[in-house]
């Protein structure tokens, strides 16, 4: 593509913060230390998890960069950055979460395939850009459309980056047209992150943000948008990121029996404590995050200091100075909440956190019941061990 190229090797990677916990160097996949996640409601760019499938693309000439829109449209077009920048700019606070977040813990039950993420494969940012609904309206697809005039029912996003899973082809994914054309779904063509121009790791110069949905659908380094009749047939839609029961393994899997995962379930994790901690007897503060997909707010976070026998309710917050109400317009519906609870710890114990969203969805108690061969969507109760040092 003019203006944007995908390297064939890793010799031109961008700089990264040295405090990141690197899970894979090539391609680069890394997460922040868990304590960094609860240091602020909006995650600093340098501590936002990095998820790549190949070498990070390079912008040669931003003035030549454009996104092609084609497929089941009357007039295919090329949209340049200067045209995208003229569209109304929207800021959406949204948490992105890799479907493989907390995979390492799931692999302790039975081995799974995938990047070994701890609890930091997510982050909360303020994304700035044009709404996809406005962009599609430019090419003749009205807002709130379920089907385009020429029969398109899905919107496919194709990246410029190359990945081995696509046999050297581009990363791609799709969402339903009904979601793409709904302004209230807040799907963005984003060019800013936390008020600054996107950096290379996060999709410069343009990426898709699909709030409330697993990160795999928020395609970076956007090359083209295709209006198609059926959902994307790419690897990451058809042969990955699908939720299978514990009975399915690599010798009996049939990918066609499951739909691609979209929304992520309710999730929480403790960030102020390690998996194993040695502390003195007395008061301890438990901090963490909770989030649910699909714009479902967090109704409650429960914390137990006796392994799940009894519970206390944690306080919840988002923006400073504004009380968090799970279904109120003042709250960021696509974003996580940070929770906090204080308890007295007289003896060694297991501290547990679980969240409930506004529809009553609750995290499962054990990882065994949601184990799956790709290790996605580990939303089981999060447990940390606290040992008392006398």
Tab-separated table of C-alpha atoms in Angstrom:
chain	number	residue	atom	x	y	z
A	1	UNK	CA	0.000	0.000	0.000
A	2	UNK	CA	1.310	3.501	-0.807
A	3	UNK	CA	2.474	5.182	2.386
A	4	UNK	CA	2.326	2.099	4.636
A	5	UNK	CA	4.446	-1.043	4.372
A	6	UNK	CA	4.686	-4.319	6.271
A	7	UNK	CA	8.323	-5.347	6.935
A	8	UNK	CA	9.458	-8.910	6.341
A	9	UNK	CA	11.652	-8.985	9.453
A	10	UNK	CA	11.934	-7.465	12.924
A	11	UNK	CA	14.787	-5.052	12.281
A	12	UNK	CA	12.601	-1.924	12.454
A	13	UNK	CA	10.578	-2.520	15.599
A	14	UNK	CA	9.534	0.515	17.695
A	15	UNK	CA	10.977	1.176	21.182
A	16	UNK	CA	9.096	-0.242	24.155
A	17	UNK	CA	9.102	0.444	27.895
A	18	UNK	CA	11.671	-1.754	29.666
A	19	UNK	CA	9.253	-2.547	32.510
A	20	UNK	CA	6.923	-4.527	30.247
A	21	UNK	CA	6.760	-8.272	30.834
A	22	UNK	CA	7.650	-9.800	27.469
A	23	UNK	CA	5.789	-12.970	26.557
A	24	UNK	CA	7.115	-13.155	22.986
A	25	UNK	CA	9.863	-11.115	21.307
A	26	UNK	CA	9.110	-11.913	17.654
A	27	UNK	CA	6.309	-11.085	17.173
A	28	UNK	CA	6.332	-8.750	20.145
A	29	UNK	CA	3.717	-9.507	22.801
A	30	UNK	CA	3.979	-7.961	26.228
A	31	UNK	CA	1.941	-6.810	29.206
A	32	UNK	CA	2.532	-4.458	32.135
A	33	UNK	CA	3.136	-5.587	35.674
A	34	UNK	CA	-0.248	-6.068	37.325
A	35	UNK	CA	0.330	-3.219	39.800
A	36	UNK	CA	0.594	-0.747	36.904
A	37	UNK	CA	-2.960	-1.533	35.818
A	38	UNK	CA	-4.526	-0.037	38.939
A	39	UNK	CA	-2.285	3.034	39.099
A	40	UNK	CA	-4.759	5.017	36.977
A	41	UNK	CA	-8.195	4.666	35.401
A	42	UNK	CA	-6.790	5.440	31.937
A	43	UNK	CA	-3.868	3.168	31.115
A	44	UNK	CA	-0.738	5.044	29.972
A	45	UNK	CA	0.160	4.145	26.389
A	46	UNK	CA	3.557	2.748	27.368
A	47	UNK	CA	1.900	0.297	29.791
A	48	UNK	CA	-0.927	-0.754	27.495
A	49	UNK	CA	-0.479	-4.389	26.475
A	50	UNK	CA	1.115	-5.040	23.069
A	51	UNK	CA	-0.391	-7.759	20.866
A	52	UNK	CA	1.225	-8.352	17.490
A	53	UNK	CA	1.160	-11.161	14.937
A	54	UNK	CA	4.154	-10.062	12.871
A	55	UNK	CA	6.608	-7.202	12.331
A	56	UNK	CA	5.090	-3.788	13.084
A	57	UNK	CA	4.218	-1.873	9.869
A	58	UNK	CA	6.030	1.307	8.915
A	59	UNK	CA	4.480	4.537	7.604
A	60	UNK	CA	6.575	5.856	4.714
A	61	UNK	CA	4.383	8.794	3.682
A	62	UNK	CA	1.242	9.660	5.644
A	63	UNK	CA	-0.017	11.823	2.791
A	64	UNK	CA	-0.139	8.787	0.495
A	65	UNK	CA	-1.843	6.549	3.021
A	66	UNK	CA	-5.475	5.679	2.327
A	67	UNK	CA	-8.078	3.074	3.234
A	68	UNK	CA	-9.942	1.413	0.380
A	69	UNK	CA	-13.639	0.679	0.851
A	70	UNK	CA	-14.994	-1.902	-1.541
A	71	UNK	CA	-17.088	-5.047	-1.864
A	72	UNK	CA	-20.875	-4.867	-1.953
A	73	UNK	CA	-20.951	-1.110	-2.464
A	74	UNK	CA	-22.099	0.893	-5.459
A	75	UNK	CA	-18.934	2.949	-5.641
A	76	UNK	CA	-15.628	1.686	-4.307
A	77	UNK	CA	-13.554	4.500	-2.870
A	78	UNK	CA	-10.201	5.426	-1.374
A	79	UNK	CA	-10.396	7.388	1.848
A	80	UNK	CA	-7.322	9.445	2.728
A	81	UNK	CA	-6.403	10.563	6.231
A	82	UNK	CA	-7.234	14.197	5.464
A	83	UNK	CA	-10.783	13.113	4.595
A	84	UNK	CA	-11.129	11.001	7.731
A	85	UNK	CA	-9.899	13.922	9.833
A	86	UNK	CA	-12.686	16.109	8.403
A	87	UNK	CA	-15.367	13.816	9.801
A	88	UNK	CA	-16.779	14.543	13.279
A	89	UNK	CA	-14.263	13.436	15.896
A	90	UNK	CA	-15.479	11.290	18.769
A	91	UNK	CA	-13.719	10.243	21.961
A	92	UNK	CA	-14.653	6.833	23.344
A	93	UNK	CA	-13.242	5.442	26.585
A	94	UNK	CA	-13.035	1.702	26.116
A	95	UNK	CA	-11.193	-1.259	27.586
A	96	UNK	CA	-9.535	-3.571	25.093
A	97	UNK	CA	-8.896	-7.101	26.314
A	98	UNK	CA	-7.126	-9.920	24.537
A	99	UNK	CA	-9.250	-13.067	24.517
A	100	UNK	CA	-6.221	-14.868	25.946
A	101	UNK	CA	-5.987	-12.738	29.081
A	102	UNK	CA	-5.223	-15.006	32.097
A	103	UNK	CA	-4.310	-17.901	29.790
A	104	UNK	CA	-1.318	-18.893	31.943
A	105	UNK	CA	-3.611	-19.758	34.835
A	106	UNK	CA	-5.839	-21.844	32.582
A	107	UNK	CA	-2.831	-23.779	31.281
A	108	UNK	CA	-2.083	-24.951	34.826
A	109	UNK	CA	-5.237	-27.059	34.662
A	110	UNK	CA	-4.462	-28.582	31.249
A	111	UNK	CA	-2.037	-27.403	28.598
A	112	UNK	CA	-3.373	-24.884	26.092
A	113	UNK	CA	-1.924	-23.228	22.986
A	114	UNK	CA	-1.255	-19.499	22.802
A	115	UNK	CA	0.708	-16.574	24.213
A	116	UNK	CA	1.199	-17.037	27.963
A	117	UNK	CA	-0.613	-13.987	29.294
A	118	UNK	CA	-0.908	-13.275	33.006
A	119	UNK	CA	-3.683	-10.827	34.042
A	120	UNK	CA	-2.383	-7.792	32.134
A	121	UNK	CA	-3.532	-8.430	28.554
A	122	UNK	CA	-5.974	-5.547	28.734
A	123	UNK	CA	-5.965	-1.811	29.164
A	124	UNK	CA	-8.310	1.165	29.262
A	125	UNK	CA	-7.796	4.103	26.907
A	126	UNK	CA	-9.538	7.125	25.446
A	127	UNK	CA	-9.713	6.479	21.715
A	128	UNK	CA	-10.217	9.366	19.295
A	129	UNK	CA	-11.425	9.103	15.717
A	130	UNK	CA	-14.331	8.983	13.304
A	131	UNK	CA	-17.324	6.754	13.862
A	132	UNK	CA	-17.494	3.919	11.364
A	133	UNK	CA	-21.208	4.651	10.971
A	134	UNK	CA	-20.319	8.109	9.589
A	135	UNK	CA	-17.731	6.627	7.211
A	136	UNK	CA	-20.150	4.041	5.838
A	137	UNK	CA	-22.798	6.713	5.349
A	138	UNK	CA	-20.379	8.448	2.967
A	139	UNK	CA	-20.560	5.441	0.629
A	140	UNK	CA	-24.326	5.123	0.706
A	141	UNK	CA	-24.962	2.790	3.642
A	142	UNK	CA	-27.437	4.462	6.028
A	143	UNK	CA	-27.082	4.341	9.792
A	144	UNK	CA	-28.784	1.421	11.560
A	145	UNK	CA	-28.596	-0.749	8.440
A	146	UNK	CA	-28.697	-4.520	8.829
A	147	UNK	CA	-28.107	-5.085	5.122
A	148	UNK	CA	-26.569	-2.810	2.521
A	149	UNK	CA	-28.384	-1.900	-0.742
A	150	UNK	CA	-26.260	-4.543	-2.532
A	151	UNK	CA	-26.730	-7.271	0.078
A	152	UNK	CA	-23.789	-6.756	2.450
A	153	UNK	CA	-24.354	-7.981	5.991
A	154	UNK	CA	-20.824	-7.821	7.418
A	155	UNK	CA	-17.942	-5.343	7.493
A	156	UNK	CA	-14.489	-6.853	7.069
A	157	UNK	CA	-11.350	-5.064	8.252
A	158	UNK	CA	-8.080	-5.980	6.552
A	159	UNK	CA	-4.718	-4.973	7.991
A	160	UNK	CA	-1.488	-4.288	6.153
A	161	UNK	CA	0.496	-6.549	8.487
A	162	UNK	CA	1.448	-10.063	7.463
A	163	UNK	CA	1.084	-13.073	9.727
A	164	UNK	CA	2.084	-16.709	9.492
A	165	UNK	CA	-1.414	-17.880	10.386
A	166	UNK	CA	-2.639	-16.378	7.117
A	167	UNK	CA	0.319	-17.933	5.250
A	168	UNK	CA	1.948	-14.531	4.926
A	169	UNK	CA	-1.321	-12.796	4.129
A	170	UNK	CA	-2.891	-9.939	6.075
A	171	UNK	CA	-4.627	-10.103	9.429
A	172	UNK	CA	-8.378	-9.627	9.008
A	173	UNK	CA	-11.611	-9.824	10.929
A	174	UNK	CA	-15.215	-8.658	10.676
A	175	UNK	CA	-18.263	-7.461	12.582
A	176	UNK	CA	-21.954	-7.425	11.602
A	177	UNK	CA	-23.090	-4.462	9.498
A	178	UNK	CA	-25.799	-3.751	12.080
A	179	UNK	CA	-23.091	-3.084	14.673
A	180	UNK	CA	-20.908	-1.085	12.290
A	181	UNK	CA	-23.730	1.274	11.284
A	182	UNK	CA	-25.088	1.812	14.791
A	183	UNK	CA	-23.659	5.092	16.149
A	184	UNK	CA	-24.410	3.950	19.704
A	185	UNK	CA	-22.065	0.966	19.260
A	186	UNK	CA	-19.239	3.537	19.101
A	187	UNK	CA	-17.152	1.603	16.546
A	188	UNK	CA	-14.306	3.931	15.590
A	189	UNK	CA	-11.701	4.392	12.940
A	190	UNK	CA	-9.269	5.653	15.551
A	191	UNK	CA	-6.185	7.789	14.996
A	192	UNK	CA	-5.630	8.911	18.591
A	193	UNK	CA	-5.021	7.151	21.896
A	194	UNK	CA	-5.185	9.092	25.175
A	195	UNK	CA	-5.167	12.394	23.286
A	196	UNK	CA	-2.055	11.624	21.254
A	197	UNK	CA	-1.468	10.223	17.792
A	198	UNK	CA	-1.498	6.425	17.793
A	199	UNK	CA	1.951	4.922	18.106
A	200	UNK	CA	3.134	2.111	15.865
A	201	UNK	CA	2.475	-0.735	18.286
A	202	UNK	CA	-1.119	0.382	18.639
A	203	UNK	CA	-1.963	0.751	14.974
A	204	UNK	CA	-0.583	4.016	13.566
A	205	UNK	CA	-1.868	5.608	11.465
A	206	UNK	CA	-5.382	4.145	11.692
A	207	UNK	CA	-7.034	1.260	13.481
A	208	UNK	CA	-10.488	-0.035	14.266
A	209	UNK	CA	-11.858	0.080	17.805
A	210	UNK	CA	-14.817	-2.212	18.478
A	211	UNK	CA	-15.808	-1.533	22.108
A	212	UNK	CA	-17.054	-4.369	24.296
A	213	UNK	CA	-15.636	-7.040	21.992
A	214	UNK	CA	-12.468	-9.142	22.266
A	215	UNK	CA	-9.401	-7.282	21.056
A	216	UNK	CA	-8.975	-9.535	18.014
A	217	UNK	CA	-11.755	-7.632	16.219
A	218	UNK	CA	-10.125	-4.203	16.684
A	219	UNK	CA	-7.850	-4.459	13.642
A	220	UNK	CA	-4.704	-2.314	13.573
A	221	UNK	CA	-2.861	-0.718	10.616
A	222	UNK	CA	-6.024	-0.603	8.549
A	223	UNK	CA	-5.585	-1.260	4.831
A	224	UNK	CA	-9.116	-1.851	3.575
A	225	UNK	CA	-12.750	-2.184	4.569
A	226	UNK	CA	-14.873	-4.685	2.677
A	227	UNK	CA	-18.655	-4.893	2.727
A	228	UNK	CA	-19.385	-8.613	2.427
A	229	UNK	CA	-22.386	-10.960	2.493
A	230	UNK	CA	-20.935	-13.501	4.940
A	231	UNK	CA	-18.613	-13.042	7.894
A	232	UNK	CA	-14.871	-12.862	7.272
A	233	UNK	CA	-13.332	-16.210	6.354
A	234	UNK	CA	-9.890	-15.341	7.723
A	235	UNK	CA	-7.952	-17.563	10.129
A	236	UNK	CA	-8.680	-15.485	13.224
A	237	UNK	CA	-12.421	-15.592	12.578
A	238	UNK	CA	-12.787	-19.203	11.488
A	239	UNK	CA	-9.935	-21.194	13.063
A	240	UNK	CA	-9.178	-19.273	16.230
A	241	UNK	CA	-10.883	-17.280	19.003
A	242	UNK	CA	-13.802	-19.643	19.333
A	243	UNK	CA	-15.052	-21.016	22.645
A	244	UNK	CA	-15.144	-24.815	22.842
A	245	UNK	CA	-16.173	-27.035	25.784
A	246	UNK	CA	-13.573	-28.899	27.884
A	247	UNK	CA	-14.377	-32.126	26.020
A	248	UNK	CA	-12.933	-30.807	22.749
A	249	UNK	CA	-9.213	-31.262	22.083
A	250	UNK	CA	-6.973	-30.977	19.031
A	251	UNK	CA	-7.786	-34.504	17.888
A	252	UNK	CA	-11.557	-33.961	17.689
A	253	UNK	CA	-12.009	-30.248	17.029
A	254	UNK	CA	-14.411	-29.046	14.330
A	255	UNK	CA	-14.010	-25.290	13.959
A	256	UNK	CA	-17.215	-24.966	11.936
A	257	UNK	CA	-19.359	-25.910	14.941
A	258	UNK	CA	-18.728	-22.648	16.790
A	259	UNK	CA	-19.298	-18.997	16.025
A	260	UNK	CA	-16.432	-16.501	16.271
A	261	UNK	CA	-16.201	-14.991	19.747
A	262	UNK	CA	-17.306	-11.367	19.921
A	263	UNK	CA	-18.317	-9.932	23.327
A	264	UNK	CA	-16.137	-10.881	26.269
A	265	UNK	CA	-17.713	-12.184	29.512
A	266	UNK	CA	-17.572	-10.479	32.895
A	267	UNK	CA	-14.023	-10.457	34.242
A	268	UNK	CA	-12.071	-9.262	37.282
A	269	UNK	CA	-8.607	-9.660	38.747
A	270	UNK	CA	-6.638	-8.582	41.797
A	271	UNK	CA	-3.710	-6.349	40.842
A	272	UNK	CA	-2.326	-5.064	44.148
A	273	UNK	CA	-1.090	-8.524	45.144
A	274	UNK	CA	1.044	-11.129	43.416
A	275	UNK	CA	-0.051	-14.729	42.990
A	276	UNK	CA	1.904	-15.542	46.155
A	277	UNK	CA	2.508	-12.891	48.824
A	278	UNK	CA	4.314	-12.782	52.165
A	279	UNK	CA	2.919	-10.094	54.493
A	280	UNK	CA	2.712	-9.205	58.166
A	281	UNK	CA	-0.568	-9.723	60.044
A	282	UNK	CA	-2.925	-6.758	59.882
A	283	UNK	CA	-4.898	-4.704	57.397
A	284	UNK	CA	-4.393	-5.256	53.693
A	285	UNK	CA	-5.763	-3.333	50.707
A	286	UNK	CA	-7.050	-5.326	47.775
A	287	UNK	CA	-7.215	-3.469	44.458
A	288	UNK	CA	-8.054	-4.647	40.971
A	289	UNK	CA	-10.121	-4.222	37.829
A	290	UNK	CA	-13.491	-5.512	36.660
A	291	UNK	CA	-15.043	-5.263	33.209
A	292	UNK	CA	-17.757	-6.860	31.126
A	293	UNK	CA	-18.280	-6.916	27.373
A	294	UNK	CA	-21.129	-5.556	25.290
A	295	UNK	CA	-21.390	-2.310	27.249
A	296	UNK	CA	-22.608	-4.114	30.368
A	297	UNK	CA	-21.595	-2.194	33.470
A	298	UNK	CA	-20.283	-3.738	36.680
A	299	UNK	CA	-22.948	-4.030	39.362
A	300	UNK	CA	-20.797	-5.521	42.109
A	301	UNK	CA	-17.336	-6.815	42.965
A	302	UNK	CA	-17.108	-9.289	45.831
A	303	UNK	CA	-13.873	-9.946	47.713
A	304	UNK	CA	-13.277	-12.877	50.046
A	305	UNK	CA	-10.395	-13.203	52.504
A	306	UNK	CA	-11.156	-16.811	53.404
A	307	UNK	CA	-11.016	-18.550	50.053
A	308	UNK	CA	-14.637	-17.857	49.110
A	309	UNK	CA	-16.514	-18.800	52.295
A	310	UNK	CA	-17.566	-15.240	53.167
A	311	UNK	CA	-17.568	-12.038	51.134
A	312	UNK	CA	-17.372	-8.266	51.402
A	313	UNK	CA	-18.363	-5.828	48.679
A	314	UNK	CA	-15.602	-3.687	47.222
A	315	UNK	CA	-15.928	-0.019	46.301
A	316	UNK	CA	-15.939	0.810	42.584
A	317	UNK	CA	-14.701	3.816	40.660
A	318	UNK	CA	-14.036	5.148	37.170
A	319	UNK	CA	-13.535	8.888	36.693
A	320	UNK	CA	-12.230	10.938	39.612
A	321	UNK	CA	-14.917	12.906	41.428
A	322	UNK	CA	-17.838	11.184	39.683
A	323	UNK	CA	-19.578	8.356	41.554
A	324	UNK	CA	-19.788	5.195	39.476
A	325	UNK	CA	-23.306	3.987	38.686
A	326	UNK	CA	-23.303	0.923	36.452
A	327	UNK	CA	-26.053	2.004	34.048
A	328	UNK	CA	-25.830	5.786	34.308
A	329	UNK	CA	-24.932	8.045	31.372
A	330	UNK	CA	-22.165	9.601	33.467
A	331	UNK	CA	-20.318	6.280	33.458
A	332	UNK	CA	-18.168	4.896	30.637
A	333	UNK	CA	-20.136	1.822	29.565
A	334	UNK	CA	-17.311	0.317	27.495
A	335	UNK	CA	-14.684	0.752	30.198
A	336	UNK	CA	-13.481	-1.148	33.229
A	337	UNK	CA	-13.981	-0.112	36.831
A	338	UNK	CA	-11.269	-0.193	39.448
A	339	UNK	CA	-12.243	-1.778	42.752
A	340	UNK	CA	-10.834	-1.568	46.261
A	341	UNK	CA	-11.484	-3.357	49.542
A	342	UNK	CA	-9.724	-3.408	52.878
A	343	UNK	CA	-9.595	-6.377	55.199
A	344	UNK	CA	-7.786	-7.633	58.276
A	345	UNK	CA	-5.581	-10.665	57.597
A	346	UNK	CA	-4.686	-12.511	60.821
A	347	UNK	CA	-3.458	-15.721	59.203
A	348	UNK	CA	-2.374	-17.192	55.895
A	349	UNK	CA	-5.267	-17.365	53.446
A	350	UNK	CA	-6.466	-17.187	49.852
A	351	UNK	CA	-7.981	-13.871	48.743
A	352	UNK	CA	-10.583	-14.111	45.989
A	353	UNK	CA	-12.329	-11.599	43.713
A	354	UNK	CA	-15.387	-12.065	41.526
A	355	UNK	CA	-17.520	-9.565	39.630
A	356	UNK	CA	-21.190	-9.374	38.662
A	357	UNK	CA	-22.387	-7.265	35.719
A	358	UNK	CA	-25.714	-5.416	35.376
A	359	UNK	CA	-27.416	-8.394	33.742
A	360	UNK	CA	-26.465	-10.698	36.621
A	361	UNK	CA	-23.668	-12.490	34.785
A	362	UNK	CA	-21.101	-13.724	37.286
A	363	UNK	CA	-17.647	-15.238	36.992
A	364	UNK	CA	-17.454	-19.044	37.273
A	365	UNK	CA	-15.876	-20.377	40.447
A	366	UNK	CA	-13.399	-22.744	38.820
A	367	UNK	CA	-11.307	-22.647	35.673
A	368	UNK	CA	-11.861	-26.360	35.044
A	369	UNK	CA	-15.451	-25.808	33.892
A	370	UNK	CA	-14.424	-23.279	31.236
A	371	UNK	CA	-11.153	-24.867	30.130
A	372	UNK	CA	-10.747	-24.789	26.353
A	373	UNK	CA	-7.893	-25.859	24.114
A	374	UNK	CA	-6.986	-22.307	23.040
A	375	UNK	CA	-7.057	-20.959	26.569
A	376	UNK	CA	-9.390	-18.057	25.859
A	377	UNK	CA	-11.831	-16.280	28.162
A	378	UNK	CA	-10.470	-17.396	31.498
A	379	UNK	CA	-12.931	-15.486	33.645
A	380	UNK	CA	-12.863	-17.758	36.682
A	381	UNK	CA	-12.615	-16.314	40.186
A	382	UNK	CA	-9.205	-14.717	40.612
A	383	UNK	CA	-7.298	-16.050	43.609
A	384	UNK	CA	-4.064	-14.947	45.269
A	385	UNK	CA	-2.262	-16.641	48.155
A	386	UNK	CA	-1.307	-14.554	51.182
A	387	UNK	CA	1.170	-16.066	53.645
A	388	UNK	CA	1.674	-14.474	57.025
A	389	UNK	CA	5.263	-13.793	58.078
A	390	UNK	CA	5.520	-13.671	61.876
